[in-house]
Coordinates of C-alpha atoms and ligand atoms in Angstrom, one line a residue:
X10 CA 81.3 95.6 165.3
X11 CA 82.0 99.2 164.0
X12 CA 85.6 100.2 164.7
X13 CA 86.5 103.4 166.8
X14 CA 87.9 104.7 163.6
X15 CA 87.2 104.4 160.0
X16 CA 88.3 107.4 157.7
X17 CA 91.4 108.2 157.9
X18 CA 92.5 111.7 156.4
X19 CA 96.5 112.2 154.8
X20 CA 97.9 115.5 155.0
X21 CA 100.7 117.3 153.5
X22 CA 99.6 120.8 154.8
X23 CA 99.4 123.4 152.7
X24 CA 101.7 126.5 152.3
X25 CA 103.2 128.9 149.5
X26 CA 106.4 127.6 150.0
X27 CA 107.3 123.9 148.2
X28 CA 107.8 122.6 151.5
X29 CA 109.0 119.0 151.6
X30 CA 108.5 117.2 154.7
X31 CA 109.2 114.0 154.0
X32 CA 111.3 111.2 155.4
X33 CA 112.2 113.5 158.4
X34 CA 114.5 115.9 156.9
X35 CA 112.2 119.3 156.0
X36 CA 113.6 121.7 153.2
X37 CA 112.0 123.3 149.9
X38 CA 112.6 122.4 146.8
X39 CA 115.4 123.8 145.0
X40 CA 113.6 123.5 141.8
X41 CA 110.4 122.7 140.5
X42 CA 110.2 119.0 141.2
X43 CA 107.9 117.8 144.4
X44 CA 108.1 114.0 144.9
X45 CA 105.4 111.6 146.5
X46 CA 105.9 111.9 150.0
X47 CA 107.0 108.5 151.4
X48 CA 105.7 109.2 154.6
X49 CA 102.0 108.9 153.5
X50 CA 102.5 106.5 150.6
X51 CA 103.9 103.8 153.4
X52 CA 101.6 105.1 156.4
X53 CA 98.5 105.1 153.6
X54 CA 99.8 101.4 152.4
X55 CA 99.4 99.8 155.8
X56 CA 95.7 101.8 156.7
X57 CA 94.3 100.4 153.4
X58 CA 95.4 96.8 153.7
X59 CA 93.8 97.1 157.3
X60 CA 90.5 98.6 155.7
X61 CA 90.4 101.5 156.8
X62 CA 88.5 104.4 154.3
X63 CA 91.7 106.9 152.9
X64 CA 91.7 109.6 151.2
X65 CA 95.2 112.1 150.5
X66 CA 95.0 115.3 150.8
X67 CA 98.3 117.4 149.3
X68 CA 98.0 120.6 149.5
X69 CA 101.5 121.5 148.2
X70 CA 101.9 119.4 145.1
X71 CA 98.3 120.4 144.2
X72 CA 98.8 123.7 145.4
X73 CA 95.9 124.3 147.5
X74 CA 95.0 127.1 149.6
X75 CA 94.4 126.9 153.1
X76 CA 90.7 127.2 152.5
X77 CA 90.6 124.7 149.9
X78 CA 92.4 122.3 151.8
X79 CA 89.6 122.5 154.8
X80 CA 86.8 122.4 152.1
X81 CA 88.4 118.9 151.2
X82 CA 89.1 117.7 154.5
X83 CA 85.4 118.5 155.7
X84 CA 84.2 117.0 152.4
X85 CA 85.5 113.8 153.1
X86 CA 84.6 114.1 157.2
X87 CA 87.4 112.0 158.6
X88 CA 87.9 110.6 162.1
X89 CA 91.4 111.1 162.3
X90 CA 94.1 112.7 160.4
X91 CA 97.6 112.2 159.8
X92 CA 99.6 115.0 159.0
X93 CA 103.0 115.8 157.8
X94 CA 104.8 118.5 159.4
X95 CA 108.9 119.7 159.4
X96 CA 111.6 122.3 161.2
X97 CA 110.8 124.9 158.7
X98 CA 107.4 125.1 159.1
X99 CA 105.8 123.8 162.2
X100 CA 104.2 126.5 163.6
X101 CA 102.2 127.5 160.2
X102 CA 101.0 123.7 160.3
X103 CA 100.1 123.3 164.1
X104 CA 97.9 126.7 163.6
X105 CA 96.2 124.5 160.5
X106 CA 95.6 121.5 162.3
X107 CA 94.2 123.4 165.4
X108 CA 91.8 125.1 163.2
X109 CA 90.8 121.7 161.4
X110 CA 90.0 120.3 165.1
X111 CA 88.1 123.4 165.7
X112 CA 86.1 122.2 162.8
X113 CA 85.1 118.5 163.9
X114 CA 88.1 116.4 162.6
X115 CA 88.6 114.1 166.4
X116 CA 92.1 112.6 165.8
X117 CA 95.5 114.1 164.5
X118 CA 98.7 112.1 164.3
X119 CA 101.4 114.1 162.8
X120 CA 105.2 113.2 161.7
X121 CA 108.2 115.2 161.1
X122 CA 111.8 115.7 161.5
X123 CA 110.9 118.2 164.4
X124 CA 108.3 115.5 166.3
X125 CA 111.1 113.3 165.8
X126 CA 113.4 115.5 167.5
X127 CA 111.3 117.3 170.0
X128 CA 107.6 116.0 170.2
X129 CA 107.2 115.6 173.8
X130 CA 108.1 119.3 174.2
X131 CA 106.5 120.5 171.3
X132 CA 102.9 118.2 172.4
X133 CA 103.0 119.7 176.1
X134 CA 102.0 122.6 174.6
X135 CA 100.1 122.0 171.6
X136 CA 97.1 120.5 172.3
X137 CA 95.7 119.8 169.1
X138 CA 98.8 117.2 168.6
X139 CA 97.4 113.2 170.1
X140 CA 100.2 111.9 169.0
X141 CA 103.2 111.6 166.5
X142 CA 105.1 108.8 164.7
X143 CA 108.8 107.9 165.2
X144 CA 108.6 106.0 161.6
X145 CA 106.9 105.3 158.8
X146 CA 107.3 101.9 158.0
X147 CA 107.0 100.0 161.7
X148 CA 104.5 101.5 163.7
X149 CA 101.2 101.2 165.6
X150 CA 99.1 103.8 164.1
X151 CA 96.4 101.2 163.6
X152 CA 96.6 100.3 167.3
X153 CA 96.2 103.6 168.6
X154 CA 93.3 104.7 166.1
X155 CA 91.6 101.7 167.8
X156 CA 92.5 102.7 171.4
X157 CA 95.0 99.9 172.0
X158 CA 97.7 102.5 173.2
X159 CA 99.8 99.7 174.6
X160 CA 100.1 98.5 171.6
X161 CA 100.8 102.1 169.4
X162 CA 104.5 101.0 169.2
X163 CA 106.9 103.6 167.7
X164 CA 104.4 106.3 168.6
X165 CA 104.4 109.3 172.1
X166 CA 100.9 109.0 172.1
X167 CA 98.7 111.7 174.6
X168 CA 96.3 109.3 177.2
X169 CA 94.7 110.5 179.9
X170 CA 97.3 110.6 182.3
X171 CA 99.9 112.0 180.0
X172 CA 102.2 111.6 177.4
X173 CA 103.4 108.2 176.6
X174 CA 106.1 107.4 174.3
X175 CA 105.5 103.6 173.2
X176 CA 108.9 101.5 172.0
X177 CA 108.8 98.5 169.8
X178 CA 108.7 95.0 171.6
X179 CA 110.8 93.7 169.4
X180 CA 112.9 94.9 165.8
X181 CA 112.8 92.0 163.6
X182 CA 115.5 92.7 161.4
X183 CA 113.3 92.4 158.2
X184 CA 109.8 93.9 157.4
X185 CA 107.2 93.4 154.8
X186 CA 104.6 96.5 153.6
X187 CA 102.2 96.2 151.6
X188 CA 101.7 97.8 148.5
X189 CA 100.8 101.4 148.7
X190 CA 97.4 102.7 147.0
X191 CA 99.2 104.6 144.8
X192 CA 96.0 105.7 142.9
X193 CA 94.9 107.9 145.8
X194 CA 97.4 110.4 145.7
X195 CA 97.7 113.0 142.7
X196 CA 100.3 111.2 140.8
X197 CA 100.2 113.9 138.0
X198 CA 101.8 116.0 140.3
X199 CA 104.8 114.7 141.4
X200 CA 108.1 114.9 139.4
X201 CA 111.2 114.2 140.1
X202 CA 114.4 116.3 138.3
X203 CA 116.0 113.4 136.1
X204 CA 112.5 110.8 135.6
X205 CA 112.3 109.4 131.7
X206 CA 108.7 108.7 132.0
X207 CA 105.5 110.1 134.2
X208 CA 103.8 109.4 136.3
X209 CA 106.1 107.0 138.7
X210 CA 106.0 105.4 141.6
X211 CA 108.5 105.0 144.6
X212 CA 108.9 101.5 146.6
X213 CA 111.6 101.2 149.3
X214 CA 113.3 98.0 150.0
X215 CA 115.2 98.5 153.1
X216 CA 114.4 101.3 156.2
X217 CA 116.8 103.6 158.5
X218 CA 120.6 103.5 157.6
X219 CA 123.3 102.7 159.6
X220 CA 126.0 104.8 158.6
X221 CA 127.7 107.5 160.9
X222 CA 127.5 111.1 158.5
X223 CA 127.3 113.1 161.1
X224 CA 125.1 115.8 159.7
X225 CA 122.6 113.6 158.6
X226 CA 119.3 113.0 160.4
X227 CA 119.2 109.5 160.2
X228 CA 122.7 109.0 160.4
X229 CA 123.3 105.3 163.0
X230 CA 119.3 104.6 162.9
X231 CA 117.9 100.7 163.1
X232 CA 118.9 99.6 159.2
X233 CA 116.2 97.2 158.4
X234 CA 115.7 95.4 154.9
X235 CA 112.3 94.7 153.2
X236 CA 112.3 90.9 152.5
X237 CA 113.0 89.9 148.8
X238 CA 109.8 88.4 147.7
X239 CA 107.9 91.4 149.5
X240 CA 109.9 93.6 147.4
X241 CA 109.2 92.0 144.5
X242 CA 105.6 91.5 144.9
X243 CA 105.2 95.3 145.4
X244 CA 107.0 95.6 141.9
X245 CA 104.8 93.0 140.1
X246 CA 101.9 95.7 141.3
X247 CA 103.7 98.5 140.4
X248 CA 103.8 96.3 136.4
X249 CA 100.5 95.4 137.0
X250 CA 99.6 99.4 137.4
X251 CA 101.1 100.1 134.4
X252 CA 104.4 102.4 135.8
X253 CA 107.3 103.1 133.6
X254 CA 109.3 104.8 135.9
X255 CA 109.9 103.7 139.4
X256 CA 111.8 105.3 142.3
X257 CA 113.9 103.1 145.5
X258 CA 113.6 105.6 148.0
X259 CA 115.7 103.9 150.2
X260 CA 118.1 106.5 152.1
X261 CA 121.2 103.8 150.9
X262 CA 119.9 100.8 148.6
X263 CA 122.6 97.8 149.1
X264 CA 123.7 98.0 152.4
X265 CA 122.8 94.6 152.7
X266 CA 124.8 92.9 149.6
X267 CA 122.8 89.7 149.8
X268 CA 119.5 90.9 150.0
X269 CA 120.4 93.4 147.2
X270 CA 122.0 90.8 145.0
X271 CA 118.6 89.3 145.1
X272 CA 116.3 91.6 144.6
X273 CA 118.2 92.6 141.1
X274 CA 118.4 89.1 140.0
X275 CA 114.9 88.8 140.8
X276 CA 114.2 91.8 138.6
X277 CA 116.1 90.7 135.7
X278 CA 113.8 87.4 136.1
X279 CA 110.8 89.1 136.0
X280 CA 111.7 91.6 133.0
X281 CA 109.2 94.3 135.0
X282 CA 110.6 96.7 132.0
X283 CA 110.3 100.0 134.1
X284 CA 113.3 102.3 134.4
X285 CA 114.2 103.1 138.2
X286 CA 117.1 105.2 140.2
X287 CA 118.0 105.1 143.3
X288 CA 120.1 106.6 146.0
X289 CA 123.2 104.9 147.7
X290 CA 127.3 105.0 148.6
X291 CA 130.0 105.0 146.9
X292 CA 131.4 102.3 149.3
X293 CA 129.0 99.9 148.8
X294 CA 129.6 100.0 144.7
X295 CA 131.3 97.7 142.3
X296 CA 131.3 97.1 139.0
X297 CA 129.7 93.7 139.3
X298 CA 126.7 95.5 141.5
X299 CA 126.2 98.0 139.2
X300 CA 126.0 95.6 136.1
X301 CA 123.6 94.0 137.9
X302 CA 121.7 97.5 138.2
X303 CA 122.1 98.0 135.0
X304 CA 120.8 94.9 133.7
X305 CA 117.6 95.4 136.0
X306 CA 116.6 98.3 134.6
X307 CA 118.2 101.3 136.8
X308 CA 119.0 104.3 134.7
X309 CA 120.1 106.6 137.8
X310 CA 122.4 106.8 140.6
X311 CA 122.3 109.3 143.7
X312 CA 125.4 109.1 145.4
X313 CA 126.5 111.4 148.7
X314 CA 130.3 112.2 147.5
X315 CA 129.7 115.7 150.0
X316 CA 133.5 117.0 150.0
X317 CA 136.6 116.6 147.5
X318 CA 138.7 116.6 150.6
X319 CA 139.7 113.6 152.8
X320 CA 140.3 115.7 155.3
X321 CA 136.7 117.3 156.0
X322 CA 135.2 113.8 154.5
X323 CA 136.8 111.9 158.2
X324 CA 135.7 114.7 159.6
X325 CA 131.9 114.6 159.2
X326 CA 132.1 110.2 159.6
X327 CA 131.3 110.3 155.8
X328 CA 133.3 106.8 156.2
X329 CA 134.4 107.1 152.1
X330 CA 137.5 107.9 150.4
X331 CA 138.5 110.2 147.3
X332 CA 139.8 106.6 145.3
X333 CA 136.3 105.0 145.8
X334 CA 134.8 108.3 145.1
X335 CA 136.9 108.3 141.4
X336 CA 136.6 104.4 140.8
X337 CA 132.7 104.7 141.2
X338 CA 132.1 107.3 138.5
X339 CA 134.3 105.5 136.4
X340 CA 132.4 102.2 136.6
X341 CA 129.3 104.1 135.5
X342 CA 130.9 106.3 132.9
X343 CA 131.6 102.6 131.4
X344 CA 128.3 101.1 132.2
X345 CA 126.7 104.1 130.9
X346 CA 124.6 104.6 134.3
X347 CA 123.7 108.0 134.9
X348 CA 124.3 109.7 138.1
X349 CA 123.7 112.9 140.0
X350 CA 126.4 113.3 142.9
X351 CA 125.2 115.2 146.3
X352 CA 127.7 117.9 147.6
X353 CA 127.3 119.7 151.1
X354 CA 129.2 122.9 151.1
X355 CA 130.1 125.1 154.0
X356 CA 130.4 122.8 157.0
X357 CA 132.4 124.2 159.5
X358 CA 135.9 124.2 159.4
X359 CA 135.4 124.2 155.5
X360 CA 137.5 126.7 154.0
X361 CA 137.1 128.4 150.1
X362 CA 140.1 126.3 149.0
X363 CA 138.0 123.4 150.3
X364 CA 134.8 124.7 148.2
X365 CA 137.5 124.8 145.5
X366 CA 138.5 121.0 145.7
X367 CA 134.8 120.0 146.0
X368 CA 134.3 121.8 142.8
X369 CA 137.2 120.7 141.3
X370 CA 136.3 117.0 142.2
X371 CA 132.9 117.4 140.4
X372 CA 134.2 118.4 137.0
X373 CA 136.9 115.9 137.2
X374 CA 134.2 113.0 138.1
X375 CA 132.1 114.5 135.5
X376 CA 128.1 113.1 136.9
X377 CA 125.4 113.1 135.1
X378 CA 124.0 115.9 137.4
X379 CA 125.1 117.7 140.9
X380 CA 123.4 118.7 143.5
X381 CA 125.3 121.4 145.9
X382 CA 123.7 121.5 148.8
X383 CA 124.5 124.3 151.6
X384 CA 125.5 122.5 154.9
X385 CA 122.2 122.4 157.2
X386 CA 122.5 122.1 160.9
X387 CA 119.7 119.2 160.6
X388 CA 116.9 118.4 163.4
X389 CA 118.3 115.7 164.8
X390 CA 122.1 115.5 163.5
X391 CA 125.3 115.1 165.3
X392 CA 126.3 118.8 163.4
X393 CA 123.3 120.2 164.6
X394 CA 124.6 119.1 168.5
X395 CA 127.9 120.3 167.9
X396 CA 127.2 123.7 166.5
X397 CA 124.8 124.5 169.4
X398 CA 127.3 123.4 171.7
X399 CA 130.4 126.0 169.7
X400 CA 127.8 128.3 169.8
X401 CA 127.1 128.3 166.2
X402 CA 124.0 128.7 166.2
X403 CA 120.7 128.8 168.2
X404 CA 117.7 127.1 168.8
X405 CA 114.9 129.4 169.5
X406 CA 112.8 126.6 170.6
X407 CA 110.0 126.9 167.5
X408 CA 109.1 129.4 164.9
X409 CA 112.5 130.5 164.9
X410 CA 113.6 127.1 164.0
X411 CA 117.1 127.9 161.3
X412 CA 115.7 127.5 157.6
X413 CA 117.1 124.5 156.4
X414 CA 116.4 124.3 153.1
X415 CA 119.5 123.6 151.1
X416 CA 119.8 126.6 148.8
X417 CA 120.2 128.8 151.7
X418 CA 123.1 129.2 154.0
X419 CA 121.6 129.3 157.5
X420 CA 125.0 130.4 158.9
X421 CA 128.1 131.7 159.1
X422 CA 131.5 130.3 160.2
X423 CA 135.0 131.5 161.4
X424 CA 136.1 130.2 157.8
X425 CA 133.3 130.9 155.6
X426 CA 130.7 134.0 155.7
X427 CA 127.4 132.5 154.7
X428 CA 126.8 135.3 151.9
X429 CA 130.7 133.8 150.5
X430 CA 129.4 130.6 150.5
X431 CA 126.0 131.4 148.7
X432 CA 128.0 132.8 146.4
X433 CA 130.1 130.0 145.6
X434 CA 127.5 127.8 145.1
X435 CA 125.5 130.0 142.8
X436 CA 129.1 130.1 141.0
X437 CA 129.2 126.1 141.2
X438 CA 126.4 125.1 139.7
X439 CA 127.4 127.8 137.0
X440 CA 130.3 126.1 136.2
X441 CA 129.3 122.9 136.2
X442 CA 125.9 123.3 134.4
X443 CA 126.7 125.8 131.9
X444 CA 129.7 124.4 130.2
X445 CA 129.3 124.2 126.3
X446 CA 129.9 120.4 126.4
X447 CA 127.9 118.9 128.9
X448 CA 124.7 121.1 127.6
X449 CA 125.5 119.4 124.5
X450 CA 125.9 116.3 126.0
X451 CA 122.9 116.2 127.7
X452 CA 120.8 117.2 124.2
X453 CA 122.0 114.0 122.8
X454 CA 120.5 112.2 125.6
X455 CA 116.9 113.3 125.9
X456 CA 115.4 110.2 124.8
X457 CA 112.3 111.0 126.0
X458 CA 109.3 113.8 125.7
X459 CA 109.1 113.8 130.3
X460 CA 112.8 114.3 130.3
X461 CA 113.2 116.8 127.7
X462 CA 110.5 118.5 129.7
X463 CA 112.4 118.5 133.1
X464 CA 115.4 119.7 131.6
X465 CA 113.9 122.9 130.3
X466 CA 111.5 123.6 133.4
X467 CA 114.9 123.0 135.8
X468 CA 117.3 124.6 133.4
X469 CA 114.6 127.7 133.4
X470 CA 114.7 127.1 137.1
X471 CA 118.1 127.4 137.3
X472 CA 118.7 130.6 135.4
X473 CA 115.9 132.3 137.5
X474 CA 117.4 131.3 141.1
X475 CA 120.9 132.6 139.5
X476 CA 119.4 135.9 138.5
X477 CA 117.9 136.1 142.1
X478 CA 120.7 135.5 144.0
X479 CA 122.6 138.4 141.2
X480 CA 120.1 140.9 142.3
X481 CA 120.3 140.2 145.9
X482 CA 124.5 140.7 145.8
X483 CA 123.5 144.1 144.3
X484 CA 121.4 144.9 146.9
Ligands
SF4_522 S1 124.9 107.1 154.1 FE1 123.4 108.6 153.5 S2 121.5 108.2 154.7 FE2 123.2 107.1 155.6 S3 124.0 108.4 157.3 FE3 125.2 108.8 155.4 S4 124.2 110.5 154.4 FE4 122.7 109.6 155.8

């Protein structure tokens, strides 16, 4: 029997901007890099294993006009369409998809931080919108595409007597995926800032996280963990495929001790031989773990540290302290692990002294690299609640939705002008990037043709944006 759907079309939409929309938490890149989206690489990983016809459309990382991107889309005559979309720049990408409906395409199902946060709202009067996804991993997009709407769990889905917003029956604690088709998406593409070897490919081994930072998006959301063998089957594909470079894309790898303990020693079994990084907290670190990470391969860790004060740290739920902060980069300055620390400057109640101690605390920690992030009143973040509620800021329903990417301030406070704290950072990554030593350091380092390569296009990067943001002072 033919199915009600067969082709199924996924879309990053395309813009001017380096838009990325992933994992519900839209911003632009800061630099050059654009990574796979993770959205469509686990959406795309289920559709194939259930047969439908894919193809990936990416109209950012292969910078496509908005012309191109239809040609493709009506080249390949889908039946439905999943399409990425974000806060920053939802109304450019409803306006696309309506004008892909006009042109035959029956079915879009879009996801985004600001479906995820408003969809109901922003589907009463969008038309062109059937539905959206509230994740990635779990959901019933194959359900709905056949027209089993009961059954299009963790989906607001339109029917003909209205919008209906479909929970889960039940959350099993663990979940298996299958293996993405990696070789559909334009691999040559994406690059990440610190990757040895290209291409790569990203694998997650957990879902959600259940930590309380409040100005994080998914910040108390159902933790789930991937279950070992289905973990390590995905990696004996990713060998199989040839990979040297692998990403955990995990929002925090190890919450779950046991099931991380396992998947390493199952690595080290294996001897897969790719490099990998991956992001996580400095609470969940030992020495012992990250031996263990060490020994299976992972060359980089992404740690939130956010604030070299306690003070603001309790503040924002971080749940982490300044000693665990200190002992972590220790560990891996023994292990010889490298590591790029996050840092979120300008939350309210921040003052410039604070900004100092943050800085402070990243030259004394000494990571591989930093990223200083301006705070971001988030779709769907605790911060983003309060600072509507003080006043902070304001929601202008869509289009004037704040810009949240992180080299931007999007606001001021009573402590902190946002023009003060632009300038900080711009003098931050100054400091920390350009000292004498660490460029030396990291020129005895490059041990590879990729990496000496994204050093030079981000350090060329990083000069540019610092002449910008000059000019714009003088202006
Ligand atoms: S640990 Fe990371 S992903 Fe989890 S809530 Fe905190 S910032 Fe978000």
């Amino acid at each position: 029997m033919k199915r009600a759907t067969q082709k199924v079309l996924l879309l990053n939409p395309p813009s001017d901007r380096l838009y990325i929309r992933d994992q519900f938490c839209s911003h632009v890149s800061k630099g050059t890099y654009y990574w796979q989206p993770l959205d469509l690489l686990q959406i795309s990983a289920r559709l194939n294993a259930q047969g439908y016809e894919l193809s990936i459309v990416d109209a950012i990382a292969e910078r496509l006009s908005a012309e191109e991107t239809q040609r493709r889309i009506s080249r390949f005559a889908p039946d439905a369409l999943v399409f990425m979309t974000g806060s920053d720049s939802f109304a450019d990408d409803v306006a696309f998809i309506a004008e892909v409906k006009r042109r035959g395409v029956g079915v879009a199902v879009g996801i985004g931080d600001i479906l995820r946060e408003k969809g109901e709202q922003l589907m009463a009067t969008h038309p062109e919108i059937d539905a959206y996804l509230h994740d990635f991993v779990n959901n019933g997009l194959h359900a709905f595409l056949q027209g089993r709407m009961d059954d299009a769990a963790n989906m607001t889905v339109r029917t003909a007597t209205g919008l209906r917003k479909v929970e889960e029956r039940d959350s099993p604690r663990t979940f298996t995926i299958p293996t993405p088709p990696y070789e559909i998406f334009p691999l040559d593409r994406y690059r990440m800032p610190y990757n040895r070897y290209h291409p790569y490919a990203t694998i997650i081994t957990s879902s959600w996280c259940p930590f309380g930072c409040n100005f994080c998006p998914f910040a108390r959301t159902s933790y789930r963990v991937r279950e070992v063998a289905d973990v390590l089957r995905n990696m004996e594909d990713i060998r199989r495929m040839g990979f040297r470079q692998v990403h955990m894309a995990d929002w925090t790898f190890a919450v779950d001790r046991k099931q991380a303990e396992a998947i390493l020693r199952g690595m080290i079994k294996a001897k897969f031989g790719f490099t990998w990084s991956c992001l996580s907290r400095v609470d969940l670190m030992d020495r012992e773990l990250m031996g263990l990470m060490v020994e299976a391969g992972c060359d980089l860790l992404e740690l939130g540290v956010e604030s070299g004060n306690q003070e603001i740290l309790d503040r924002y739920e971080k749940g982490i302290t300044l000693e665990q902060i200190h002992d972590t980069f220790r560990w891996a300055h023994e292990l010889n692990i490298s590591t790029l620390a996050t840092f979120v400057l300008g939350l309210p109640g921040e003052t410039r002294e604070d900004l100092q101690k943050t800085l402070d605390l990243a030259l004394t920690i000494e990571p591989t690299f930093c990223s200083f992030n301006v705070a971001s009143p988030r779709m769907g973040t605790e911060l983003r609640r309060q600072m509507l509620a003080d006043g902070l800021i304001k929601d202008d329903e869509e289009g004037a939705i704040l810009d949240s990417s992180r080299s931007q301030p999007a606001f001021s406070t009573g402590q902190l002008a946002a023009a003060e704290l632009q300038r900080f950072r711009q003098i931050a990554i100054r400091k920390f990037y350009l000292r004498p030593s660490y460029l030396l350091q990291r020129l005895r380092r490059i041990s590879s043709l990729v990496e000496f390569q994204n050093y030079a296009s981000n350090g060329l990067s990083l000069i540019w944006q610092s002449i910008q943001s000059a000019r714009a002072r003088r202006t």
